[in-house]
Short mmCIF file of C-alpha atoms and ligand atoms in Angstrom, two decimals:
data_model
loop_
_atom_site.label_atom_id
_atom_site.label_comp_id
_atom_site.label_asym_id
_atom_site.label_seq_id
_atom_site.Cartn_x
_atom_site.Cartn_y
_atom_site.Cartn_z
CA UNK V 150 -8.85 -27.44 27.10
CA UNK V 151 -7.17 -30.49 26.53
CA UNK V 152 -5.96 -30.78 22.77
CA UNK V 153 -6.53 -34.87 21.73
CA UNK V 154 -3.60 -36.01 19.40
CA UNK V 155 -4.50 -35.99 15.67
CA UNK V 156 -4.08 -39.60 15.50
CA UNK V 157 -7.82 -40.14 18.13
CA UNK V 158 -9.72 -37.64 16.09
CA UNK V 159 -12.70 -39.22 15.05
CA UNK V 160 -13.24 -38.87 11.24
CA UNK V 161 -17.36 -38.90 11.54
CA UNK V 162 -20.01 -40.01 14.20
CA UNK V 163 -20.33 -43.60 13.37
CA UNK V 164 -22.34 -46.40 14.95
CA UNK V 165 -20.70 -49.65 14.77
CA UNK V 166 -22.51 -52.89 15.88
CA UNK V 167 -21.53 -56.64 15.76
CA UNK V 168 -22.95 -59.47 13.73
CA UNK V 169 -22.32 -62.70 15.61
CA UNK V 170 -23.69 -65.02 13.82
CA UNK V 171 -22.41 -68.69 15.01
CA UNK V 172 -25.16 -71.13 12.69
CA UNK V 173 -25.73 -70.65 9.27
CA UNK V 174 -28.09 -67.42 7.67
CA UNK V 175 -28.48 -65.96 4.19
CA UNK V 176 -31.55 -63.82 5.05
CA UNK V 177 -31.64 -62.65 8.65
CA UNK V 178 -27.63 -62.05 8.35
CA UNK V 179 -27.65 -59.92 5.33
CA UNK V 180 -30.95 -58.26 5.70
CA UNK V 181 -29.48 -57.23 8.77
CA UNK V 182 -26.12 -56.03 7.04
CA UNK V 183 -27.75 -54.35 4.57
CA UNK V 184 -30.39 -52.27 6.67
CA UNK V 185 -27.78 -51.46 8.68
CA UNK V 186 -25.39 -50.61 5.57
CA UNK V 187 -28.23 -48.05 4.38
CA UNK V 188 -28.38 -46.47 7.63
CA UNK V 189 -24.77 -45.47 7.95
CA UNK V 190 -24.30 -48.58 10.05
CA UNK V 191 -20.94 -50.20 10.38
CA UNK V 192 -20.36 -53.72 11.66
CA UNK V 193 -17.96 -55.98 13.38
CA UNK V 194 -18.31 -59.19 11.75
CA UNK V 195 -17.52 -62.16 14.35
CA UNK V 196 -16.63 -65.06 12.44
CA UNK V 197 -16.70 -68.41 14.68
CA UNK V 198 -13.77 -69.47 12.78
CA UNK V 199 -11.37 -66.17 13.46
CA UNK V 200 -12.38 -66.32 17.63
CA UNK V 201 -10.00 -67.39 20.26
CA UNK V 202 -12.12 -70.09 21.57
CA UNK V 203 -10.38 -72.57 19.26
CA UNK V 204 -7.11 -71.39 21.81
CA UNK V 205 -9.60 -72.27 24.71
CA UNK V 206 -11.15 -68.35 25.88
CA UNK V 207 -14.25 -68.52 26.91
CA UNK V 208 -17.57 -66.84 25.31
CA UNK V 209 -18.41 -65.04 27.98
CA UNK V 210 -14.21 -63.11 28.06
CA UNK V 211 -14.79 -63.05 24.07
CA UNK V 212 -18.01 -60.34 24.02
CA UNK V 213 -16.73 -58.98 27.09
CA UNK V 214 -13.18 -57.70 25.32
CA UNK V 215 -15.71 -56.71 21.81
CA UNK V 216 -17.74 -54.80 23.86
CA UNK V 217 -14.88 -52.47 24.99
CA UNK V 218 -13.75 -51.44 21.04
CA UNK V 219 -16.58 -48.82 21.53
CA UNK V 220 -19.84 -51.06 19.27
CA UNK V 221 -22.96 -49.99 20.44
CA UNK V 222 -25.18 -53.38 20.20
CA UNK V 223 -24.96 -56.84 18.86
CA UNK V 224 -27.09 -59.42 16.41
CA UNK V 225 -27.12 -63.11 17.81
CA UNK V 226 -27.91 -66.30 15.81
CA UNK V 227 -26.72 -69.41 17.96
CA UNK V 228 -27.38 -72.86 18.38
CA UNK V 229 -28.53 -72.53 22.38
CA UNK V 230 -31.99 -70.90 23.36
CA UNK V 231 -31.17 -68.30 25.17
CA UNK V 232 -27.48 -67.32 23.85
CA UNK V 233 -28.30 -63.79 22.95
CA UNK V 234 -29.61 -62.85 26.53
CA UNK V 235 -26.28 -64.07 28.11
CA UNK V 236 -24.06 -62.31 25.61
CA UNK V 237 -26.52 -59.22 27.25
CA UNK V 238 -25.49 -60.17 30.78
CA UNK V 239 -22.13 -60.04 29.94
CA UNK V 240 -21.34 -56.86 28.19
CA UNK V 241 -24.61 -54.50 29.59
CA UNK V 242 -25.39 -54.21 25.42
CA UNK V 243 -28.76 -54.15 23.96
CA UNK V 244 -29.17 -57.70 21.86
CA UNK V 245 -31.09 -58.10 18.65
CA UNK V 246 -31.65 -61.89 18.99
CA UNK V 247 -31.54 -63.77 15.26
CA UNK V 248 -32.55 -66.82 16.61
CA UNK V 249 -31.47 -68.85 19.56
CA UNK V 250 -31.75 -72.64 19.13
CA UNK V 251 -35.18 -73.94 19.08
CA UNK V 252 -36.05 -70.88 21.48
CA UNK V 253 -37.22 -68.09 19.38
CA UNK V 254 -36.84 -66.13 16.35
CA UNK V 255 -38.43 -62.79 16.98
CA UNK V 256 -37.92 -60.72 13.95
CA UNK V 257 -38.97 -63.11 11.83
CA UNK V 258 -42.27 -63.43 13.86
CA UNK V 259 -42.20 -59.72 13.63
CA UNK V 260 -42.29 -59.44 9.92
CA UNK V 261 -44.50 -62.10 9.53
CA UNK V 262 -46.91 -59.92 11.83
CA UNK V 263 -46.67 -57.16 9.40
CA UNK V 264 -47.49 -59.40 6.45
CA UNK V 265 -50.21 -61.07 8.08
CA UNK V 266 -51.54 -57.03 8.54
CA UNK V 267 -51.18 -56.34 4.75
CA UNK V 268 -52.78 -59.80 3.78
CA UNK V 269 -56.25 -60.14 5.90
CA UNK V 270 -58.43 -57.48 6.93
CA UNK V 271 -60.07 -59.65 9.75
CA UNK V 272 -59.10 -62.23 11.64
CA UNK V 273 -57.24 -65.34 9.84
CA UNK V 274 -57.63 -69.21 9.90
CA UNK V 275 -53.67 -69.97 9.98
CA UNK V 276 -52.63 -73.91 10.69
CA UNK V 277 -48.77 -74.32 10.77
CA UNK V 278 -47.62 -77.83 9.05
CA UNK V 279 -43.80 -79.14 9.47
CA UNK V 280 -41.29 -80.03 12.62
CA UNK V 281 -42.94 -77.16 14.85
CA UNK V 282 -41.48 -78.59 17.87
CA UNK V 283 -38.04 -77.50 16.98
CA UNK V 284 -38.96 -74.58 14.87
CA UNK V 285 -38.12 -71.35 16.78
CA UNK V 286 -40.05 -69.52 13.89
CA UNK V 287 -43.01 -72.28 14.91
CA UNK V 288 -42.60 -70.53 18.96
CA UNK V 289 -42.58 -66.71 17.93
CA UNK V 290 -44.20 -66.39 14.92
CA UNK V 291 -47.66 -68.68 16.01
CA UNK V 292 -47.50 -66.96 19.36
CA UNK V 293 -47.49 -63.68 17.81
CA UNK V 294 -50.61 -64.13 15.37
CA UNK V 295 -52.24 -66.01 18.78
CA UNK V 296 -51.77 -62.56 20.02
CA UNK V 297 -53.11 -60.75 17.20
CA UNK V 298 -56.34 -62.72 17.76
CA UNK V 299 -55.85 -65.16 14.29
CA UNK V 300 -57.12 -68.65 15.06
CA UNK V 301 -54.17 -71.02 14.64
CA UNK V 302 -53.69 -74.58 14.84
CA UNK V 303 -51.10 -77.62 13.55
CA UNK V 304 -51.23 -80.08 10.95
CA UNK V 305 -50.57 -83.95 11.65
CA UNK V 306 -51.39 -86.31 8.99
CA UNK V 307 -50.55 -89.39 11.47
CA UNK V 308 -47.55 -90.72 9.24
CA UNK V 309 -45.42 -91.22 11.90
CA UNK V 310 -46.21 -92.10 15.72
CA UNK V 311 -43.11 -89.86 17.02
CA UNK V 312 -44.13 -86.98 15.26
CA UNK V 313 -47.91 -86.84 15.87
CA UNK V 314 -46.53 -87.62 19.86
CA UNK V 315 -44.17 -84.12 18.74
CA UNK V 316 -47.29 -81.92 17.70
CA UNK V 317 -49.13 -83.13 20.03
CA UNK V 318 -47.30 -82.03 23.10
CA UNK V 319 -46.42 -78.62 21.14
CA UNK V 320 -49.82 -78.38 20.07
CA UNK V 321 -50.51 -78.88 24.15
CA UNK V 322 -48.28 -76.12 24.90
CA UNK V 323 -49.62 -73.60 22.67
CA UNK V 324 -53.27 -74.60 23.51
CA UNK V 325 -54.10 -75.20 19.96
CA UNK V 326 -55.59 -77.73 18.21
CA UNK V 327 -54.22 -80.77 15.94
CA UNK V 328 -55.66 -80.79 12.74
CA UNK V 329 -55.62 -83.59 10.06
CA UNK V 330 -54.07 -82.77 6.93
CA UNK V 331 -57.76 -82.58 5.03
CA UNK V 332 -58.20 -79.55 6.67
CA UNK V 333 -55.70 -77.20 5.32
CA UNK V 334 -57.84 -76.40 2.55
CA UNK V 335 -60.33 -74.88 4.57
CA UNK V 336 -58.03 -72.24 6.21
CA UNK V 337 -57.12 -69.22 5.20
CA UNK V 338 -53.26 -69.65 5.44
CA UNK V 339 -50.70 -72.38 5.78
CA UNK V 340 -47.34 -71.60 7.26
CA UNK V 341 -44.82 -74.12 6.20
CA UNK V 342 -41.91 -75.10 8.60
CA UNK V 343 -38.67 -76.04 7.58
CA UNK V 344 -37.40 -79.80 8.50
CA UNK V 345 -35.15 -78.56 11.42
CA UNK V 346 -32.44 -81.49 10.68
CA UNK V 347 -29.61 -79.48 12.25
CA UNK V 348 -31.78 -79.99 15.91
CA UNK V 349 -32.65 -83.57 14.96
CA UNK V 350 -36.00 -83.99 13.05
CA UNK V 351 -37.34 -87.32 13.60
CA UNK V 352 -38.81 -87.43 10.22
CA UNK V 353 -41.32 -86.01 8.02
CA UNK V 354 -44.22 -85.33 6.72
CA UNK V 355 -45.19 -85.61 3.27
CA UNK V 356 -44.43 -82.47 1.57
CA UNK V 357 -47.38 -80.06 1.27
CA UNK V 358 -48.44 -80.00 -2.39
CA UNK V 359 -50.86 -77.97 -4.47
CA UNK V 360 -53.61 -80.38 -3.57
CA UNK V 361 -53.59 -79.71 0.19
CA UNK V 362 -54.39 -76.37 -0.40
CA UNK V 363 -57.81 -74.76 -0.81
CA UNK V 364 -58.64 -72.29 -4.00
CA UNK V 365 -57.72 -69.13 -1.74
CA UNK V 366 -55.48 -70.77 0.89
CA UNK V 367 -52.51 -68.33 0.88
CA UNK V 368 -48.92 -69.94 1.70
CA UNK V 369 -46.05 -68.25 4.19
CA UNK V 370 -42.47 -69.95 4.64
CA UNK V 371 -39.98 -68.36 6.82
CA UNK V 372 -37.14 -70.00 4.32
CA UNK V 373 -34.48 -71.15 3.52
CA UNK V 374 -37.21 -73.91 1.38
CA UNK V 375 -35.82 -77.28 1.85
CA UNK V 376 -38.23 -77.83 -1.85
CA UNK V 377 -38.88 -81.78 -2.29
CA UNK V 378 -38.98 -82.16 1.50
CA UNK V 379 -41.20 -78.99 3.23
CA UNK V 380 -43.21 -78.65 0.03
CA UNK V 381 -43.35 -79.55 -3.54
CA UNK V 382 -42.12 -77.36 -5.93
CA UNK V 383 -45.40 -77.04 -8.22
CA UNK V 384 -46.10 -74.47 -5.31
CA UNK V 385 -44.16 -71.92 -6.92
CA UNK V 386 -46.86 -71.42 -9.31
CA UNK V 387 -48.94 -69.86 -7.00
CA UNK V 388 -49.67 -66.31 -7.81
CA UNK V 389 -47.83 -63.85 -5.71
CA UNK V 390 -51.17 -62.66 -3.66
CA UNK V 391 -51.20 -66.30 -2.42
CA UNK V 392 -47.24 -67.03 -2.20
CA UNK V 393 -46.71 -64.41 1.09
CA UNK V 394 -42.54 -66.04 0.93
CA UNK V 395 -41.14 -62.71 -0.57
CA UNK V 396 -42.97 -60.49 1.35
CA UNK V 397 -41.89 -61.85 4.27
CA UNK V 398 -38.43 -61.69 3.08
CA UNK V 399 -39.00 -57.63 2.07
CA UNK V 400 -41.38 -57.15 5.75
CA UNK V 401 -38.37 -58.49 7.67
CA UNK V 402 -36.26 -56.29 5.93
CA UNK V 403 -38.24 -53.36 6.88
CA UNK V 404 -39.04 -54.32 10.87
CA UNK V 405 -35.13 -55.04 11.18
CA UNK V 406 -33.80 -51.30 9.44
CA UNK V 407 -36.79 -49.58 11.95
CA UNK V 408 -35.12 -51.66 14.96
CA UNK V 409 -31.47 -50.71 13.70
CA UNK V 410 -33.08 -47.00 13.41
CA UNK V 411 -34.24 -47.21 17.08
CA UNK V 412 -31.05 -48.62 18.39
CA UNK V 413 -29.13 -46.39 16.36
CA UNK V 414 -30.78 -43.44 17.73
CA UNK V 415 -31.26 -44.61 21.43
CA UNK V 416 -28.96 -43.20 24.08
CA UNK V 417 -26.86 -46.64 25.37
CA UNK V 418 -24.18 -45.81 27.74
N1 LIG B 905 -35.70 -67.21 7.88
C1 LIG B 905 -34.41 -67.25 8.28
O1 LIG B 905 -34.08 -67.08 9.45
O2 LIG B 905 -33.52 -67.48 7.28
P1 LIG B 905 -31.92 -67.59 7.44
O3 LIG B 905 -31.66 -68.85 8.23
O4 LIG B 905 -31.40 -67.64 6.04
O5 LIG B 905 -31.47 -66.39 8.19
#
């Protein structure tokens, strides 16, 4: 047999993945990191700044060249829908997509899922408020609870003619209705969107206050809380069974280490 120098011994089986991350993230990046971290996970981290697209290489010759150093998968976050399933095309790598654009955001939808599950027995009343028709949270996380058979629909409180024409055609899309804003109080659960101003919210609504909400409406947020614009911060006081923000943080936490356990453990090439 073959002897391999000392120098290509491996040390221990390791997985190694990537972290591309090319728009900003506090929670999807690190919760990632760290799941991974407690697995035994170790990661490439692809900084936009240290790539040799400022020397003019492509995107497409940048994850093909990562995806020979031997990393078994990659995390996306970028600005175009769709980003993650190219950098799939080109290397043949399974893709955890962190959000693409105003596309999608499917672990968040994910751990909302599971919170939704630990919150309500039955079936929900759940009306989303904010810029849902550039919130990719807005696309996977309503279609989701749509799934899971929760009545949904989306706030307008007719401020602003370009927004209600916004929510309108999402609403149209989704085949839900539009709401006024008197109505929040008689649903079970409001989901707050962030202002997307990085994708060019028009405007906004006024922020949702303690008022809006009914004596047992429950609150969810994907975050980061833009407080003063998406809501007031009096919300805070809400007692933790009705503020669902932290859970979410802690359930997307848990549905990203069980997918980084299942990629982990998968046979990829
Ligand atoms: N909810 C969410 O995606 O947060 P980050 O932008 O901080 O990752």
């Amino acid at each position: 047999m073959k002897s391999i120098s000392l120098e290509q011994r491996p040390l221990k089986t390791k997985i190694l993945g990537v972290l591309g991350f090319f728009e900003p993230s506090t929670r999807t990046k690190l919760s990632f990191e760290a799941a991974g971290r407690h697995l035994g996970i170790d990661w490439l981290d692809l900084k936009p700044q240290d790539l040799s697209l400022q020397k003019g290489e492509s995107f497409q010759d940048t994850f093909k060249n990562i995806a020979q150093y031997g990393v078994k998968f990659f995390v996306i976050r970028h600005s175009a829908s769709y980003f993650p399933h190219l950098v799939h095309e080109w290397t043949g790598l399974p893709v955890l997509n962190a959000g693409d654009g105003m596309n999608e955001h499917p672990t968040q939808a994910l751990g909302d899922a599971m919170t939704l599950f630990q919150t309500f027995k039955g079936k929900a009343k759940i009306c989303f408020i904010g810029d849902a028709f550039r919130s990719r949270v807005a696309r996977s996380s309503l279609r989701l609870f749509q799934v899971m058979g929760h009545s949904v629909s989306l706030v307008d409180d007719g401020r602003d003619k370009k927004i209600s024409e916004e929510n309108k055609a999402f609403a149209h899309a989704f085949g839900i209705p539009v709401i006024p804003r008197s109505k929040i109080s008689s649903c079970d659960l409001v989901y707050c969107l962030r202002s997307q101003k990085e994708r060019g919210s028009v405007g906004s609504q006024n922020p949702l206050n303690s008022g809006d909400l009914g004596k047992t409406t429950k609150l969810m947020h994907a975050a980061p809380v833009i407080w003063g614009e998406d809501m007031l911060v009096e919300i805070q006081n809400l007692s933790p069974d009705r503020n669902l923000i932290l859970l979410q943080a802690e359930n997307c936490f848990r549905v990203r280490t069980r997918l980084l356990k299942q990629i982990g453990e998968a046979k990829t090439r």
